[in-house]
mmCIF file of C-alpha atoms in Angstrom:
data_model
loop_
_atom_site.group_PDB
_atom_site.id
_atom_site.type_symbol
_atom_site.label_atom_id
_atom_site.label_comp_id
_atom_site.label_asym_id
_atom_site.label_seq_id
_atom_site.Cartn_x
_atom_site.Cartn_y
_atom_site.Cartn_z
ATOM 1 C CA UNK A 1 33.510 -58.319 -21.931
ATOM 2 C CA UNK A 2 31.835 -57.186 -18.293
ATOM 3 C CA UNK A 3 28.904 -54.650 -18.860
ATOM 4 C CA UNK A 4 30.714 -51.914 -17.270
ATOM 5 C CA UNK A 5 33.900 -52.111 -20.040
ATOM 6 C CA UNK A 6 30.910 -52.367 -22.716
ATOM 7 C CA UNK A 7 29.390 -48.626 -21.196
ATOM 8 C CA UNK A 8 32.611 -47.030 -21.271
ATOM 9 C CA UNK A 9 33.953 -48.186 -24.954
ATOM 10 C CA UNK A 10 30.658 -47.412 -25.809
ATOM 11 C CA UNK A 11 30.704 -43.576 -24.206
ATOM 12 C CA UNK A 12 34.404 -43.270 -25.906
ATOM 13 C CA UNK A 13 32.851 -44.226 -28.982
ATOM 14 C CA UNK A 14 30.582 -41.908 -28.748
ATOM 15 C CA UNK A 15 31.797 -39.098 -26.881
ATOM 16 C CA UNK A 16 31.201 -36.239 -28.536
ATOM 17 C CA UNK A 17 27.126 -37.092 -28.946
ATOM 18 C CA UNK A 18 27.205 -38.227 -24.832
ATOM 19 C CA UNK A 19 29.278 -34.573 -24.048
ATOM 20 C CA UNK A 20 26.630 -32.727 -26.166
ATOM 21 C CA UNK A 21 23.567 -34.512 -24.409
ATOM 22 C CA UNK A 22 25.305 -34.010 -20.969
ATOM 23 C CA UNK A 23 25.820 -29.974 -21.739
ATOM 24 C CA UNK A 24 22.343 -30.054 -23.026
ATOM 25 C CA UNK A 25 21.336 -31.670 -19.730
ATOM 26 C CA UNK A 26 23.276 -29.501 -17.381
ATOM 27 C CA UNK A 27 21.699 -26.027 -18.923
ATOM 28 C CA UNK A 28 18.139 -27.523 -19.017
ATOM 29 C CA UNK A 29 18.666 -28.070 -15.632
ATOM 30 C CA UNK A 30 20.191 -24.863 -14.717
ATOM 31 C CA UNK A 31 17.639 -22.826 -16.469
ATOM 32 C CA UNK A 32 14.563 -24.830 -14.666
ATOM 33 C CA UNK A 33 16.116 -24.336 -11.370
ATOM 34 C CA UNK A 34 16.915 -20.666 -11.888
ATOM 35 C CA UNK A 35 13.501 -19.932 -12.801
ATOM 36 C CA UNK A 36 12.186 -21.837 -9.984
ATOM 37 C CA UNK A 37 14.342 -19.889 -7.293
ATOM 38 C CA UNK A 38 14.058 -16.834 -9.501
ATOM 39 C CA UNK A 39 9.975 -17.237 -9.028
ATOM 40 C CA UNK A 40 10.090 -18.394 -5.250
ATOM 41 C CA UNK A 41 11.549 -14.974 -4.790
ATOM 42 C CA UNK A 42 9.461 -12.677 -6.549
ATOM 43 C CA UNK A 43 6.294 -14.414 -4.899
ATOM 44 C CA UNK A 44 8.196 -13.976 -1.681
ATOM 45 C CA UNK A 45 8.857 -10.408 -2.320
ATOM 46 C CA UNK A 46 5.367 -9.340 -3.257
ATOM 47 C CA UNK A 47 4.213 -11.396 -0.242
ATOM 48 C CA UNK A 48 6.529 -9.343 1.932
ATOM 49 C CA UNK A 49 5.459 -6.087 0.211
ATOM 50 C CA UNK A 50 1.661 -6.873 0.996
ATOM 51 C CA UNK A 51 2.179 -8.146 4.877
ATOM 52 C CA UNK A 52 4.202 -5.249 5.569
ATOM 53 C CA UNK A 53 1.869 -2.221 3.928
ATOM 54 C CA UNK A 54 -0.911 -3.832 5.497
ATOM 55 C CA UNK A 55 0.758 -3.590 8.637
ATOM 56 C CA UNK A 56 -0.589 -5.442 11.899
ATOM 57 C CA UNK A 57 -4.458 -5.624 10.740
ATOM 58 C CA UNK A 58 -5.787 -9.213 10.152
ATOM 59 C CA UNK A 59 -9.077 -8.786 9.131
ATOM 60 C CA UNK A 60 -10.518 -5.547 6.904
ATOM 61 C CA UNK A 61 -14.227 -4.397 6.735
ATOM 62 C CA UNK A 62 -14.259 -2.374 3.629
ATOM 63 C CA UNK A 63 -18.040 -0.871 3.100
ATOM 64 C CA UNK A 64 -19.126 1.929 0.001
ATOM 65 C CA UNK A 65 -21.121 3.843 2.769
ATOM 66 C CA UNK A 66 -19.264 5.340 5.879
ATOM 67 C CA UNK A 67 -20.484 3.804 9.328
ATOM 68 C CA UNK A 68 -20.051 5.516 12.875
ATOM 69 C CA UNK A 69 -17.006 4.771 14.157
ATOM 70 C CA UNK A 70 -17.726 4.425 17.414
ATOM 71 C CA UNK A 71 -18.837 1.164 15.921
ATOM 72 C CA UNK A 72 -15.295 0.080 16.299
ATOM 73 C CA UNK A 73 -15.131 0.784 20.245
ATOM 74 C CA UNK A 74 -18.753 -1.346 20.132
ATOM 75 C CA UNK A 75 -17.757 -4.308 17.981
ATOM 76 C CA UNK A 76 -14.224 -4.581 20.509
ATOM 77 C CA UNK A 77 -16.935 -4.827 23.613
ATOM 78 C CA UNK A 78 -18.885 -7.589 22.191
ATOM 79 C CA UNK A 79 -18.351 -10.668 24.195
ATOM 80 C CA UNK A 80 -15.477 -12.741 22.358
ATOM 81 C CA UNK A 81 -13.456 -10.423 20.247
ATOM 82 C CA UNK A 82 -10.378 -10.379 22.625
ATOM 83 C CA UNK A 83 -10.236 -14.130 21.977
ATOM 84 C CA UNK A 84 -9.106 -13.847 18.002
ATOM 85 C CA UNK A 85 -8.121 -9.847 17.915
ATOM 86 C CA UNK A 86 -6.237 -7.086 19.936
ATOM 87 C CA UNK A 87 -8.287 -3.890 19.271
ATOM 88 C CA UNK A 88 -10.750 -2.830 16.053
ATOM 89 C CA UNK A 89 -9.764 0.163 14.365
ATOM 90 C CA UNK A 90 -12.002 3.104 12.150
ATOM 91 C CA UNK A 91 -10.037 4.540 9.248
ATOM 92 C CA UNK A 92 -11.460 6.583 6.566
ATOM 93 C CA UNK A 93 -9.852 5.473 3.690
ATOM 94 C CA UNK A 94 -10.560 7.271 0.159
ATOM 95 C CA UNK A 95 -8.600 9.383 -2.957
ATOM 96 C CA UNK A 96 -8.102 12.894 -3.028
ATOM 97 C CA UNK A 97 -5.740 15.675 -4.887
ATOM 98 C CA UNK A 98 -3.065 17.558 -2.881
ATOM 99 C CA UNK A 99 -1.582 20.715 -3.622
ATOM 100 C CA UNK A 100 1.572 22.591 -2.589
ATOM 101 C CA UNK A 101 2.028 26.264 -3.423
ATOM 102 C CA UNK A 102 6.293 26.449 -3.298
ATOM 103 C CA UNK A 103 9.038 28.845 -4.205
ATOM 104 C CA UNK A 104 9.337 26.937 -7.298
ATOM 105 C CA UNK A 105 5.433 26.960 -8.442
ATOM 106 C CA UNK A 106 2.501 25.037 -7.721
ATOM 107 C CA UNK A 107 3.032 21.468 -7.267
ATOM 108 C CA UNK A 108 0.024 18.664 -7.717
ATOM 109 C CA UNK A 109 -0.544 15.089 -6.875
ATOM 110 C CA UNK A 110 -3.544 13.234 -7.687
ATOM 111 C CA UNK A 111 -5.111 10.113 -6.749
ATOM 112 C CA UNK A 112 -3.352 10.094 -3.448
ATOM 113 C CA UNK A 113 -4.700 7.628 -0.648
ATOM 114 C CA UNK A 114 -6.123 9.952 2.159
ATOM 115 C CA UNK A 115 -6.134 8.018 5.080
ATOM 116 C CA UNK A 116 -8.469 9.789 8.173
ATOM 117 C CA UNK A 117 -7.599 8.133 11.290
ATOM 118 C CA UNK A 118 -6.229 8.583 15.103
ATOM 119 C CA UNK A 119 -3.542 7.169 17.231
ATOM 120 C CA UNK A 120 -4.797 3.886 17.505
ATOM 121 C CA UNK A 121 -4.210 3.131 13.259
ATOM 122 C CA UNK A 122 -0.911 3.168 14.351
ATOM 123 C CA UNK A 123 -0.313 1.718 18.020
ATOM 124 C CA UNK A 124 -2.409 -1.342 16.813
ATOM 125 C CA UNK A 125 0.620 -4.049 16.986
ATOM 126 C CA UNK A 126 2.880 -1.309 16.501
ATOM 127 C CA UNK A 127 6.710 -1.803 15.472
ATOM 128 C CA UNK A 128 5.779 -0.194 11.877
ATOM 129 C CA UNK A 129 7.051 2.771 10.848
ATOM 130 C CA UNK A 130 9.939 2.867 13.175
ATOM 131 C CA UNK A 131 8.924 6.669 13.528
ATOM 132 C CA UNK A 132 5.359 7.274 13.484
ATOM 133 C CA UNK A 133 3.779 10.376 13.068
ATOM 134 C CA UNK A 134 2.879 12.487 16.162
ATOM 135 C CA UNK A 135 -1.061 12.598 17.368
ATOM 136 C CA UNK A 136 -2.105 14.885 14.441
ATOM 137 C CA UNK A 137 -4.595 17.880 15.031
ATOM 138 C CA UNK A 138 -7.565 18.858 13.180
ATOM 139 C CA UNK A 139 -5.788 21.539 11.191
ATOM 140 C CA UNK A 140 -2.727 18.888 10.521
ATOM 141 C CA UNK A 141 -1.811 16.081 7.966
ATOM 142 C CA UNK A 142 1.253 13.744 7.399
ATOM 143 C CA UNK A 143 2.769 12.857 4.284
ATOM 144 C CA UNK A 144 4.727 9.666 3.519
ATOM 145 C CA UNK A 145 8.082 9.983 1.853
ATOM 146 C CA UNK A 146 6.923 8.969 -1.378
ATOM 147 C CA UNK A 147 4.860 11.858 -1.446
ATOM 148 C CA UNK A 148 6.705 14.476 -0.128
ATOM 149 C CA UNK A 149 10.379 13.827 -1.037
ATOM 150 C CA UNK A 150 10.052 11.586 -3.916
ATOM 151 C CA UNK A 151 9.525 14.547 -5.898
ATOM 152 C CA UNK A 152 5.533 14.582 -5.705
ATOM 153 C CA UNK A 153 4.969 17.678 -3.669
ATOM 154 C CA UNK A 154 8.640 18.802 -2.410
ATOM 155 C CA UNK A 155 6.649 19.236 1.157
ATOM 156 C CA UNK A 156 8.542 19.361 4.339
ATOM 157 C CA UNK A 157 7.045 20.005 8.016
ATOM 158 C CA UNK A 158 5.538 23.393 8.210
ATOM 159 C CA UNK A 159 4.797 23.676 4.855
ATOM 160 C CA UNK A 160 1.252 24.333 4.214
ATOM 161 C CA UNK A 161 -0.445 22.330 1.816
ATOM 162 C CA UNK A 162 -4.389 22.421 0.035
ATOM 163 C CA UNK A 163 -6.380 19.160 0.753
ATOM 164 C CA UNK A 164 -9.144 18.212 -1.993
ATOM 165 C CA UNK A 165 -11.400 15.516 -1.705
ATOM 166 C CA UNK A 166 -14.390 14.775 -3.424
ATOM 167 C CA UNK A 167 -18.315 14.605 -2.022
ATOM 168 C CA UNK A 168 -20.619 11.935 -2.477
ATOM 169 C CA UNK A 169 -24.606 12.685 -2.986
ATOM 170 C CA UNK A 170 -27.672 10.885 -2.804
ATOM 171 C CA UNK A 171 -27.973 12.215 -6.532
ATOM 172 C CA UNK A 172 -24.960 11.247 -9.062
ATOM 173 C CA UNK A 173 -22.957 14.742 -10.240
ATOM 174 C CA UNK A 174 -23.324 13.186 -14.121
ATOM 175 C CA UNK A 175 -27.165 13.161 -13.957
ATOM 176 C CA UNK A 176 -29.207 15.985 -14.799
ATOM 177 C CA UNK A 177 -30.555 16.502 -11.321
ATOM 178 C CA UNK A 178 -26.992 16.299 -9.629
ATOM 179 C CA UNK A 179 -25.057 18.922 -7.981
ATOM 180 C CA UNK A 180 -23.243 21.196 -10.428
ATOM 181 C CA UNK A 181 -21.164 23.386 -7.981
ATOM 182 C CA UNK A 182 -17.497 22.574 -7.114
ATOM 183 C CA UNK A 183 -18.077 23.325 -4.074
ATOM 184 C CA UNK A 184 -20.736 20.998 -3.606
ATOM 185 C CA UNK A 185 -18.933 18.521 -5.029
ATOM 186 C CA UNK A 186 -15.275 18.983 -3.833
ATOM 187 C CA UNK A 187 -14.024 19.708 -0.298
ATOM 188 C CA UNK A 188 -10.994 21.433 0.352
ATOM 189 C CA UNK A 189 -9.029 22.324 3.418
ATOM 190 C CA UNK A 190 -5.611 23.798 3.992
ATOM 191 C CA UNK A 191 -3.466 21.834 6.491
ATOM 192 C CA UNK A 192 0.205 22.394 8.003
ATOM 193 C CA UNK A 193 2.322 19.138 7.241
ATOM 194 C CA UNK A 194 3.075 17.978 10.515
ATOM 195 C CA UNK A 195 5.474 14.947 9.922
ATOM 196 C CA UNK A 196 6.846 12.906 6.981
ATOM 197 C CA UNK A 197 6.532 9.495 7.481
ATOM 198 C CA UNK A 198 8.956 6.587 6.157
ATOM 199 C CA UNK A 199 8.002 4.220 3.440
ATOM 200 C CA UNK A 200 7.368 1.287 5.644
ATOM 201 C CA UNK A 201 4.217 -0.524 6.761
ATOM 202 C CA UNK A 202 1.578 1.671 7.825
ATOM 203 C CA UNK A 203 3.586 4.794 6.364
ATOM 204 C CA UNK A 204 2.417 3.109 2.672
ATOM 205 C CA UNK A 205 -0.558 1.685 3.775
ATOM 206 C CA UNK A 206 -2.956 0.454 0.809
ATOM 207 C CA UNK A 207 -5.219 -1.982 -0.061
ATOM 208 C CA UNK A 208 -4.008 -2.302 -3.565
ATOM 209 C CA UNK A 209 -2.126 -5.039 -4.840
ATOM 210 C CA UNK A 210 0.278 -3.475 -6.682
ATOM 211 C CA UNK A 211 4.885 -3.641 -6.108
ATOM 212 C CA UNK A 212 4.924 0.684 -6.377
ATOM 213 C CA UNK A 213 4.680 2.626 -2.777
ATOM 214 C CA UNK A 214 1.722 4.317 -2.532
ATOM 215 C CA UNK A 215 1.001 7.696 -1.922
ATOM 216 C CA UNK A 216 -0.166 8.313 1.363
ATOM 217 C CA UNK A 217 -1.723 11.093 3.586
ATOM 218 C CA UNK A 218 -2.874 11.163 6.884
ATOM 219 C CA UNK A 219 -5.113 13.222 8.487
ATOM 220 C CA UNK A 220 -7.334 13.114 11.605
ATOM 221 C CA UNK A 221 -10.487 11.094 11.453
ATOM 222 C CA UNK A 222 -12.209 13.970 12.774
ATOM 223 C CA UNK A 223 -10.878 16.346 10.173
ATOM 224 C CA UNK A 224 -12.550 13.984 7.073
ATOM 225 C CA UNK A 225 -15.760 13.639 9.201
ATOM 226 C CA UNK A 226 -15.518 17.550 9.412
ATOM 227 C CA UNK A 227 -14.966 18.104 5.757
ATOM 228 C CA UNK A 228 -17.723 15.442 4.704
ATOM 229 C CA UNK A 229 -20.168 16.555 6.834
#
């Protein structure tokens, strides 16, 4: 008897143990590989989701204390830069409340991502959103879809809308020789919504690593540096 003929009566011996170990085989393997693809793709998803709301910037200063940003237009002169990076950017980048008085009552979202900047945030490597918002004015803001269709606010252009934001001291508000006021404490400005701006790159721009769309609003740099003295 050859050792081939010896395998085979041996498997039809015992076929129904070697067809149980094969299907136990085949679904090991099929759940391993599922997983595996199944993980590739999330990691490639949230990979996506980061590159694209962090649009075409490489490299992010992030600093507690605001600097001047004509430090931006300095650090882009110094001798170099043009070597590794197309153009440095200022954006003013904090959390604020917005409020829209409607037909329907007061709406109110909180914790939204003010962003303060000017037409370069968004000509910087451009392509992202396909529509960008126009060059806003001092008396302006734009408001991503998330928050203004996707039932936040129910804002649409023209709508006026109230702007809080809250004011740092020297002296913490909590202590006993901290400001006390809300007005010392909280800025506020009305603005005219002047464009809603799709949920893609810059229009969710965040710094967060989290898979929901952030809440976005955009205002002129020189309207934060106004309202934070």
């Amino acid at each position: 008897m050859t050792f081939t003929r010896l395998v085979l009566n041996n498997l039809r011996y015992h076929r129904r143990a070697a067809i149980a170990t094969a299907l136990c085989v085949a679904v090991a393997v099929a759940v391993l590989a599922g997983a595996l693809i199944v993980g590739d793709s999330v990691r490639g998803t949230l990979r996506h989701l980061a590159l694209d709301r962090l649009g075409p910037y490489d490299e992010i200063l992030v600093t507690e204390q605001p600097f001047r940003a004509a430090l931006a237009g300095e650090l882009a002169a110094t001798p170099g830069f043009t070597e590794h990076f197309t153009a440095a950017v200022p954006v003013f980048l904090l959390r604020g409340t917005i409020e829209h008085h409607g037909t329907d009552g007061t709406r109110r979202s909180s914790g939204v991502t003010i962003i303060g900047c000017d037409a370069a945030f968004w000509s910087a490597g451009g392509g992202e959103p396909p529509v960008p918002p126009p060059q806003l004015k001092t008396d302006e803001i734009a408001l991503n879809a998330a928050l203004a269709a996707g039932g936040q606010l129910a804002a649409r252009p023209g709508d006026t809308v109230l702007l809080r934001i809250g004011r740092s001291g020297a002296i913490p508000a909590d202590s006993p020789l901290g400001q006390k006021e809300r007005s010392e404490t909280v800025a506020s400005q009305e603005l005219s919504v002047a464009a809603v701006v799709p949920n893609q790159g810059l229009g969710r721009f965040s710094l967060s690593p989290t898979q929901q769309t952030s809440l976005c609003a955009f205002v002129d740099l020189a309207t934060l540096q106004k309202m934070l003295d």
